[in-house]
Amino acid sequence: MSWERHVLSSGCRDGSIWNHDVRVANHKTAELVAHSGEVCGLTWRSDGALLASGGNDNLVNIWDARSTVPKFTKTQHTAAVKALAWSPLQLNLLATGGGSYDRHVHFWNTTTTARLNSIDTGSQVTSIQWSTEYRELVTSHGFPYNHLALWSYPSLSKIVDIPAHDTRVLHTSMSPDGQTVATAASDESLKFWRVFESRGKSAKSSKGDMAMAAPASSGSAAAASSGAAANGSGSSASSMLDLSRPTFIR
């Protein structure tokens, strides 16, 4: 399911997508038919102009909000497409992830319909979350590793792998402040990961650290500054991260 203001879109097992206007009793306003298998991924773009859908037929369909036929269809995935995410920093950029027999994330320019790049993640892709501040994204996975992976965009270099659950990660959700990712898995656990630290919060923290260090000698201050840069938040992954931006907190 995916919300666009007062419209709730839901995917069905028969491959159809229903749009519901929740303000009225006769709520069904449109039925979109293009998938031949169950619809397992659905997400509206932030401006409400486009809807992306993924199915068990291995297809990705992009729908114009004003039409009931797909604007275009992508067939590059070789397994079910559950993971779909629009970039919050680039309106026409869509990331899609495939299942166990595919394991790829593809990046699409939905204006030109071109595939921009791809990642072979090595695992079933179950969801994708973009950072709202940094040009980075988090992917969650099932078989065989059941982990989270953090990627830089557009270089697509992997920043870190995070062992997450004992079984497949079923769903992820980003906190309203864009800093914490919640994961739910079939191991019956719910976990919260502080993946992206806000630039604003980091700046405030730095000012506080400088104020506390003011009485120290210049040599001590330099040593403290050097130590803070080296240690970051104390994360075991700090040596793998770009210390020019806030360090991740696990």
mmCIF file of C-alpha atoms in Angstrom:
data_model
loop_
_atom_site.group_PDB
_atom_site.id
_atom_site.type_symbol
_atom_site.label_atom_id
_atom_site.label_comp_id
_atom_site.label_asym_id
_atom_site.label_seq_id
_atom_site.Cartn_x
_atom_site.Cartn_y
_atom_site.Cartn_z
ATOM 1 C CA MET A 1 0.000 0.000 0.000
ATOM 2 C CA SER A 2 1.035 3.610 -0.517
ATOM 3 C CA TRP A 3 -0.571 6.925 0.415
ATOM 4 C CA GLU A 4 -0.820 10.061 -1.716
ATOM 5 C CA ARG A 5 -2.661 12.618 0.411
ATOM 6 C CA HIS A 6 -6.273 11.330 0.604
ATOM 7 C CA VAL A 7 -5.695 8.512 -1.928
ATOM 8 C CA LEU A 8 -4.652 5.059 -0.719
ATOM 9 C CA SER A 9 -3.287 2.720 -3.408
ATOM 10 C CA SER A 10 -3.329 -1.018 -2.701
ATOM 11 C CA GLY A 11 -1.830 -3.912 -4.666
ATOM 12 C CA CYS A 12 -3.777 -7.140 -5.175
ATOM 13 C CA ARG A 13 -2.908 -10.793 -5.664
ATOM 14 C CA ASP A 14 -4.530 -10.769 -9.107
ATOM 15 C CA GLY A 15 -2.033 -8.114 -10.276
ATOM 16 C CA SER A 16 -4.379 -5.152 -10.138
ATOM 17 C CA ILE A 17 -3.875 -1.895 -8.220
ATOM 18 C CA TRP A 18 -6.834 -0.086 -6.678
ATOM 19 C CA ASN A 19 -6.908 3.609 -5.825
ATOM 20 C CA HIS A 20 -9.195 4.541 -2.931
ATOM 21 C CA ASP A 21 -10.372 8.054 -2.040
ATOM 22 C CA VAL A 22 -10.773 7.652 1.708
ATOM 23 C CA ARG A 23 -12.941 10.789 2.002
ATOM 24 C CA VAL A 24 -15.985 9.200 0.373
ATOM 25 C CA ALA A 25 -18.091 6.068 0.904
ATOM 26 C CA ASN A 26 -17.749 4.872 -2.701
ATOM 27 C CA HIS A 27 -14.002 4.980 -2.309
ATOM 28 C CA LYS A 28 -12.694 3.090 -5.345
ATOM 29 C CA THR A 29 -11.657 5.676 -7.932
ATOM 30 C CA ALA A 30 -9.431 3.685 -10.306
ATOM 31 C CA GLU A 31 -8.199 0.194 -11.103
ATOM 32 C CA LEU A 32 -4.778 -0.154 -12.717
ATOM 33 C CA VAL A 33 -4.093 -3.416 -14.533
ATOM 34 C CA ALA A 34 -0.685 -4.314 -16.011
ATOM 35 C CA HIS A 35 0.898 -6.948 -13.742
ATOM 36 C CA SER A 36 0.307 -10.651 -14.377
ATOM 37 C CA GLY A 37 1.396 -11.613 -10.848
ATOM 38 C CA GLU A 38 0.762 -10.385 -7.326
ATOM 39 C CA VAL A 39 1.680 -6.730 -6.712
ATOM 40 C CA CYS A 40 4.243 -6.791 -3.892
ATOM 41 C CA GLY A 41 5.716 -3.263 -4.067
ATOM 42 C CA LEU A 42 3.996 0.108 -4.386
ATOM 43 C CA THR A 43 5.139 3.684 -3.765
ATOM 44 C CA TRP A 44 4.009 7.160 -4.799
ATOM 45 C CA ARG A 45 6.520 9.849 -5.714
ATOM 46 C CA SER A 46 6.565 12.744 -3.256
ATOM 47 C CA ASP A 47 4.836 15.151 -5.662
ATOM 48 C CA GLY A 48 2.026 12.675 -6.399
ATOM 49 C CA ALA A 49 2.692 12.708 -10.140
ATOM 50 C CA LEU A 50 3.965 9.129 -10.525
ATOM 51 C CA LEU A 51 3.284 5.766 -8.896
ATOM 52 C CA ALA A 52 5.809 2.902 -9.072
ATOM 53 C CA SER A 53 4.704 -0.705 -8.739
ATOM 54 C CA GLY A 54 6.611 -3.993 -8.576
ATOM 55 C CA GLY A 55 5.229 -7.494 -8.918
ATOM 56 C CA ASN A 56 5.846 -11.216 -8.692
ATOM 57 C CA ASP A 57 5.965 -11.133 -12.502
ATOM 58 C CA ASN A 58 9.402 -9.453 -12.134
ATOM 59 C CA LEU A 59 8.099 -6.211 -13.688
ATOM 60 C CA VAL A 60 8.393 -2.580 -12.624
ATOM 61 C CA ASN A 61 5.584 -0.332 -13.870
ATOM 62 C CA ILE A 62 5.569 3.455 -13.675
ATOM 63 C CA TRP A 63 2.099 5.025 -13.701
ATOM 64 C CA ASP A 64 1.110 8.629 -14.423
ATOM 65 C CA ALA A 65 -1.439 9.738 -11.834
ATOM 66 C CA ARG A 66 -3.734 10.922 -14.655
ATOM 67 C CA SER A 67 -3.767 7.590 -16.514
ATOM 68 C CA THR A 68 -4.770 3.950 -16.002
ATOM 69 C CA VAL A 69 -2.115 2.535 -18.343
ATOM 70 C CA PRO A 70 1.593 2.403 -17.444
ATOM 71 C CA LYS A 71 3.785 5.249 -18.597
ATOM 72 C CA PHE A 72 6.505 2.624 -19.112
ATOM 73 C CA THR A 73 7.480 -0.870 -17.958
ATOM 74 C CA LYS A 74 10.890 -2.228 -16.987
ATOM 75 C CA THR A 75 11.750 -5.914 -17.412
ATOM 76 C CA GLN A 76 15.388 -6.105 -16.237
ATOM 77 C CA HIS A 77 14.677 -7.812 -12.900
ATOM 78 C CA THR A 78 14.736 -11.608 -12.830
ATOM 79 C CA ALA A 79 12.791 -12.062 -9.581
ATOM 80 C CA ALA A 80 9.887 -10.429 -7.758
ATOM 81 C CA VAL A 81 10.248 -6.681 -7.165
ATOM 82 C CA LYS A 82 9.236 -5.699 -3.618
ATOM 83 C CA ALA A 83 11.749 -2.920 -2.922
ATOM 84 C CA LEU A 84 10.915 0.462 -4.474
ATOM 85 C CA ALA A 85 12.090 3.918 -3.355
ATOM 86 C CA TRP A 86 12.030 7.411 -4.877
ATOM 87 C CA SER A 87 15.001 9.634 -4.107
ATOM 88 C CA PRO A 88 14.030 12.617 -1.917
ATOM 89 C CA LEU A 89 16.924 14.644 -3.373
ATOM 90 C CA GLN A 90 16.308 13.952 -7.082
ATOM 91 C CA LEU A 91 12.645 13.781 -8.033
ATOM 92 C CA ASN A 92 12.998 11.608 -11.150
ATOM 93 C CA LEU A 93 15.335 9.001 -9.586
ATOM 94 C CA LEU A 94 13.819 5.638 -8.657
ATOM 95 C CA ALA A 95 15.595 2.651 -7.092
ATOM 96 C CA THR A 96 14.148 -0.866 -7.427
ATOM 97 C CA GLY A 97 15.348 -4.122 -5.847
ATOM 98 C CA GLY A 98 14.798 -7.746 -6.874
ATOM 99 C CA GLY A 99 14.323 -10.969 -4.949
ATOM 100 C CA SER A 100 16.418 -14.071 -4.313
ATOM 101 C CA TYR A 101 17.121 -14.970 -7.943
ATOM 102 C CA ASP A 102 17.954 -11.383 -8.914
ATOM 103 C CA ARG A 103 19.636 -9.618 -5.946
ATOM 104 C CA HIS A 104 20.150 -6.395 -7.931
ATOM 105 C CA VAL A 105 19.203 -2.796 -7.250
ATOM 106 C CA HIS A 106 18.565 -0.822 -10.451
ATOM 107 C CA PHE A 107 18.449 2.963 -10.656
ATOM 108 C CA TRP A 108 16.103 4.585 -13.178
ATOM 109 C CA ASN A 109 15.687 8.057 -14.615
ATOM 110 C CA THR A 110 11.907 8.208 -14.877
ATOM 111 C CA THR A 111 12.033 11.225 -17.192
ATOM 112 C CA THR A 112 14.086 9.538 -19.913
ATOM 113 C CA THR A 113 13.185 5.938 -18.789
ATOM 114 C CA ALA A 114 16.923 5.084 -18.873
ATOM 115 C CA ARG A 115 18.618 2.715 -16.433
ATOM 116 C CA LEU A 116 21.383 4.762 -14.824
ATOM 117 C CA ASN A 117 23.234 2.051 -12.924
ATOM 118 C CA SER A 118 22.921 -1.220 -11.024
ATOM 119 C CA ILE A 119 24.294 -2.935 -7.904
ATOM 120 C CA ASP A 120 24.665 -6.681 -7.441
ATOM 121 C CA THR A 121 23.989 -6.818 -3.698
ATOM 122 C CA GLY A 122 24.552 -10.568 -3.321
ATOM 123 C CA SER A 123 21.315 -10.975 -1.347
ATOM 124 C CA GLN A 124 17.565 -10.833 -1.778
ATOM 125 C CA VAL A 125 16.557 -7.138 -1.648
ATOM 126 C CA THR A 126 13.508 -6.572 0.567
ATOM 127 C CA SER A 127 13.440 -2.768 0.905
ATOM 128 C CA ILE A 128 15.286 0.456 0.103
ATOM 129 C CA GLN A 129 15.466 3.664 2.138
ATOM 130 C CA TRP A 130 17.094 6.875 0.865
ATOM 131 C CA SER A 131 18.708 9.375 3.215
ATOM 132 C CA THR A 132 16.908 12.709 3.251
ATOM 133 C CA GLU A 133 20.164 14.635 3.821
ATOM 134 C CA TYR A 134 22.986 12.632 2.234
ATOM 135 C CA ARG A 135 23.384 11.054 -1.180
ATOM 136 C CA GLU A 136 23.214 7.602 0.349
ATOM 137 C CA LEU A 137 20.754 4.748 0.686
ATOM 138 C CA VAL A 138 20.155 1.732 2.911
ATOM 139 C CA THR A 139 19.064 -1.621 1.517
ATOM 140 C CA SER A 140 17.632 -4.445 3.613
ATOM 141 C CA HIS A 141 18.069 -8.076 2.703
ATOM 142 C CA GLY A 142 16.892 -11.625 3.114
ATOM 143 C CA PHE A 143 18.605 -14.810 1.962
ATOM 144 C CA PRO A 144 21.429 -15.478 2.543
ATOM 145 C CA TYR A 145 22.682 -12.776 4.933
ATOM 146 C CA ASN A 146 19.585 -11.030 6.434
ATOM 147 C CA HIS A 147 21.534 -7.781 6.794
ATOM 148 C CA LEU A 148 21.451 -4.048 6.052
ATOM 149 C CA ALA A 149 23.858 -2.414 3.610
ATOM 150 C CA LEU A 150 24.732 1.265 3.343
ATOM 151 C CA TRP A 151 25.665 2.636 -0.092
ATOM 152 C CA SER A 152 26.986 5.913 -1.447
ATOM 153 C CA TYR A 153 25.251 7.382 -4.498
ATOM 154 C CA PRO A 154 26.090 7.838 -7.357
ATOM 155 C CA SER A 155 29.424 6.033 -6.858
ATOM 156 C CA LEU A 156 27.513 2.972 -5.518
ATOM 157 C CA SER A 157 30.444 2.118 -3.268
ATOM 158 C CA LYS A 158 29.444 0.142 -0.182
ATOM 159 C CA ILE A 159 30.066 2.025 3.054
ATOM 160 C CA VAL A 160 29.270 -0.747 5.505
ATOM 161 C CA ASP A 161 27.383 -4.019 5.990
ATOM 162 C CA ILE A 162 25.319 -4.243 9.192
ATOM 163 C CA PRO A 163 24.398 -7.693 10.563
ATOM 164 C CA ALA A 164 20.732 -7.135 11.362
ATOM 165 C CA HIS A 165 18.535 -10.175 11.942
ATOM 166 C CA ASP A 166 18.577 -13.963 12.170
ATOM 167 C CA THR A 167 16.041 -14.269 9.352
ATOM 168 C CA ARG A 168 14.807 -12.247 6.376
ATOM 169 C CA VAL A 169 14.185 -8.530 6.927
ATOM 170 C CA LEU A 170 10.528 -8.109 5.954
ATOM 171 C CA HIS A 171 10.058 -4.354 6.166
ATOM 172 C CA THR A 172 11.849 -1.098 6.963
ATOM 173 C CA SER A 173 10.598 2.374 7.795
ATOM 174 C CA MET A 174 12.397 5.709 8.121
ATOM 175 C CA SER A 175 11.779 7.957 11.135
ATOM 176 C CA PRO A 176 10.250 11.416 10.458
ATOM 177 C CA ASP A 177 13.586 13.115 11.200
ATOM 178 C CA GLY A 178 15.376 10.938 8.618
ATOM 179 C CA GLN A 179 17.930 9.584 11.098
ATOM 180 C CA THR A 180 16.645 6.184 12.255
ATOM 181 C CA VAL A 181 15.626 3.126 10.266
ATOM 182 C CA ALA A 182 13.264 0.600 11.875
ATOM 183 C CA THR A 183 13.486 -3.012 10.687
ATOM 184 C CA ALA A 184 11.011 -5.863 11.190
ATOM 185 C CA ALA A 185 11.966 -9.451 10.424
ATOM 186 C CA SER A 186 10.511 -12.946 10.418
ATOM 187 C CA ASP A 187 12.596 -13.662 13.543
ATOM 188 C CA GLU A 188 9.799 -11.747 15.337
ATOM 189 C CA SER A 189 12.043 -8.840 16.315
ATOM 190 C CA LEU A 190 11.782 -5.101 15.710
ATOM 191 C CA LYS A 191 15.032 -3.134 15.724
ATOM 192 C CA PHE A 192 16.005 0.533 15.367
ATOM 193 C CA TRP A 193 19.205 1.642 13.660
ATOM 194 C CA ARG A 194 20.629 5.159 13.949
ATOM 195 C CA VAL A 195 22.047 5.247 10.414
ATOM 196 C CA PHE A 196 21.961 8.915 9.394
ATOM 197 C CA GLU A 197 22.829 11.689 11.836
ATOM 198 C CA SER A 198 21.381 15.106 11.044
ATOM 199 C CA ARG A 199 23.868 17.786 9.968
ATOM 200 C CA GLY A 200 22.106 20.264 12.253
ATOM 201 C CA LYS A 201 22.482 18.032 15.284
ATOM 202 C CA SER A 202 26.134 17.386 14.461
ATOM 203 C CA ALA A 203 26.838 21.120 14.213
ATOM 204 C CA LYS A 204 25.225 21.751 17.618
ATOM 205 C CA SER A 205 27.246 18.903 19.130
ATOM 206 C CA SER A 206 30.473 20.325 17.674
ATOM 207 C CA LYS A 207 29.754 23.768 19.171
ATOM 208 C CA GLY A 208 29.164 22.164 22.568
ATOM 209 C CA ASP A 209 32.420 20.229 22.344
ATOM 210 C CA MET A 210 34.320 23.422 21.433
ATOM 211 C CA ALA A 211 32.809 25.290 24.386
ATOM 212 C CA MET A 212 33.816 22.531 26.791
ATOM 213 C CA ALA A 213 37.355 22.418 25.369
ATOM 214 C CA ALA A 214 37.895 26.183 25.598
ATOM 215 C CA PRO A 215 39.680 26.228 29.037
ATOM 216 C CA ALA A 216 42.240 23.651 27.857
ATOM 217 C CA SER A 217 45.626 24.559 26.404
ATOM 218 C CA SER A 218 45.997 24.723 22.620
ATOM 219 C CA GLY A 219 47.957 21.443 22.658
ATOM 220 C CA SER A 220 45.235 19.673 24.648
ATOM 221 C CA ALA A 221 42.537 21.122 22.422
ATOM 222 C CA ALA A 222 44.321 19.893 19.324
ATOM 223 C CA ALA A 223 44.725 16.451 20.868
ATOM 224 C CA ALA A 224 41.040 16.357 21.826
ATOM 225 C CA SER A 225 40.028 17.450 18.348
ATOM 226 C CA SER A 226 42.259 14.794 16.809
ATOM 227 C CA GLY A 227 40.876 12.151 19.151
ATOM 228 C CA ALA A 228 37.286 13.101 18.350
ATOM 229 C CA ALA A 229 37.960 12.882 14.635
ATOM 230 C CA ALA A 230 39.612 9.517 15.009
ATOM 231 C CA ASN A 231 36.992 8.000 17.295
ATOM 232 C CA GLY A 232 33.795 9.564 15.928
ATOM 233 C CA SER A 233 30.856 8.203 17.921
ATOM 234 C CA GLY A 234 32.760 5.171 19.119
ATOM 235 C CA SER A 235 31.193 3.011 16.384
ATOM 236 C CA SER A 236 33.174 -0.088 15.409
ATOM 237 C CA ALA A 237 32.546 0.923 11.789
ATOM 238 C CA SER A 238 33.983 4.437 12.189
ATOM 239 C CA SER A 239 37.176 3.571 10.332
ATOM 240 C CA MET A 240 35.089 2.682 7.284
ATOM 241 C CA LEU A 241 33.112 5.946 7.241
ATOM 242 C CA ASP A 242 33.712 9.372 5.781
ATOM 243 C CA LEU A 243 34.618 11.494 8.797
ATOM 244 C CA SER A 244 33.968 14.733 6.912
ATOM 245 C CA ARG A 245 30.268 14.143 7.691
ATOM 246 C CA PRO A 246 28.535 12.991 10.892
ATOM 247 C CA THR A 247 29.533 9.507 11.993
ATOM 248 C CA PHE A 248 26.874 6.815 12.044
ATOM 249 C CA ILE A 249 25.562 5.547 15.352
ATOM 250 C CA ARG A 250 24.671 1.879 15.457
#
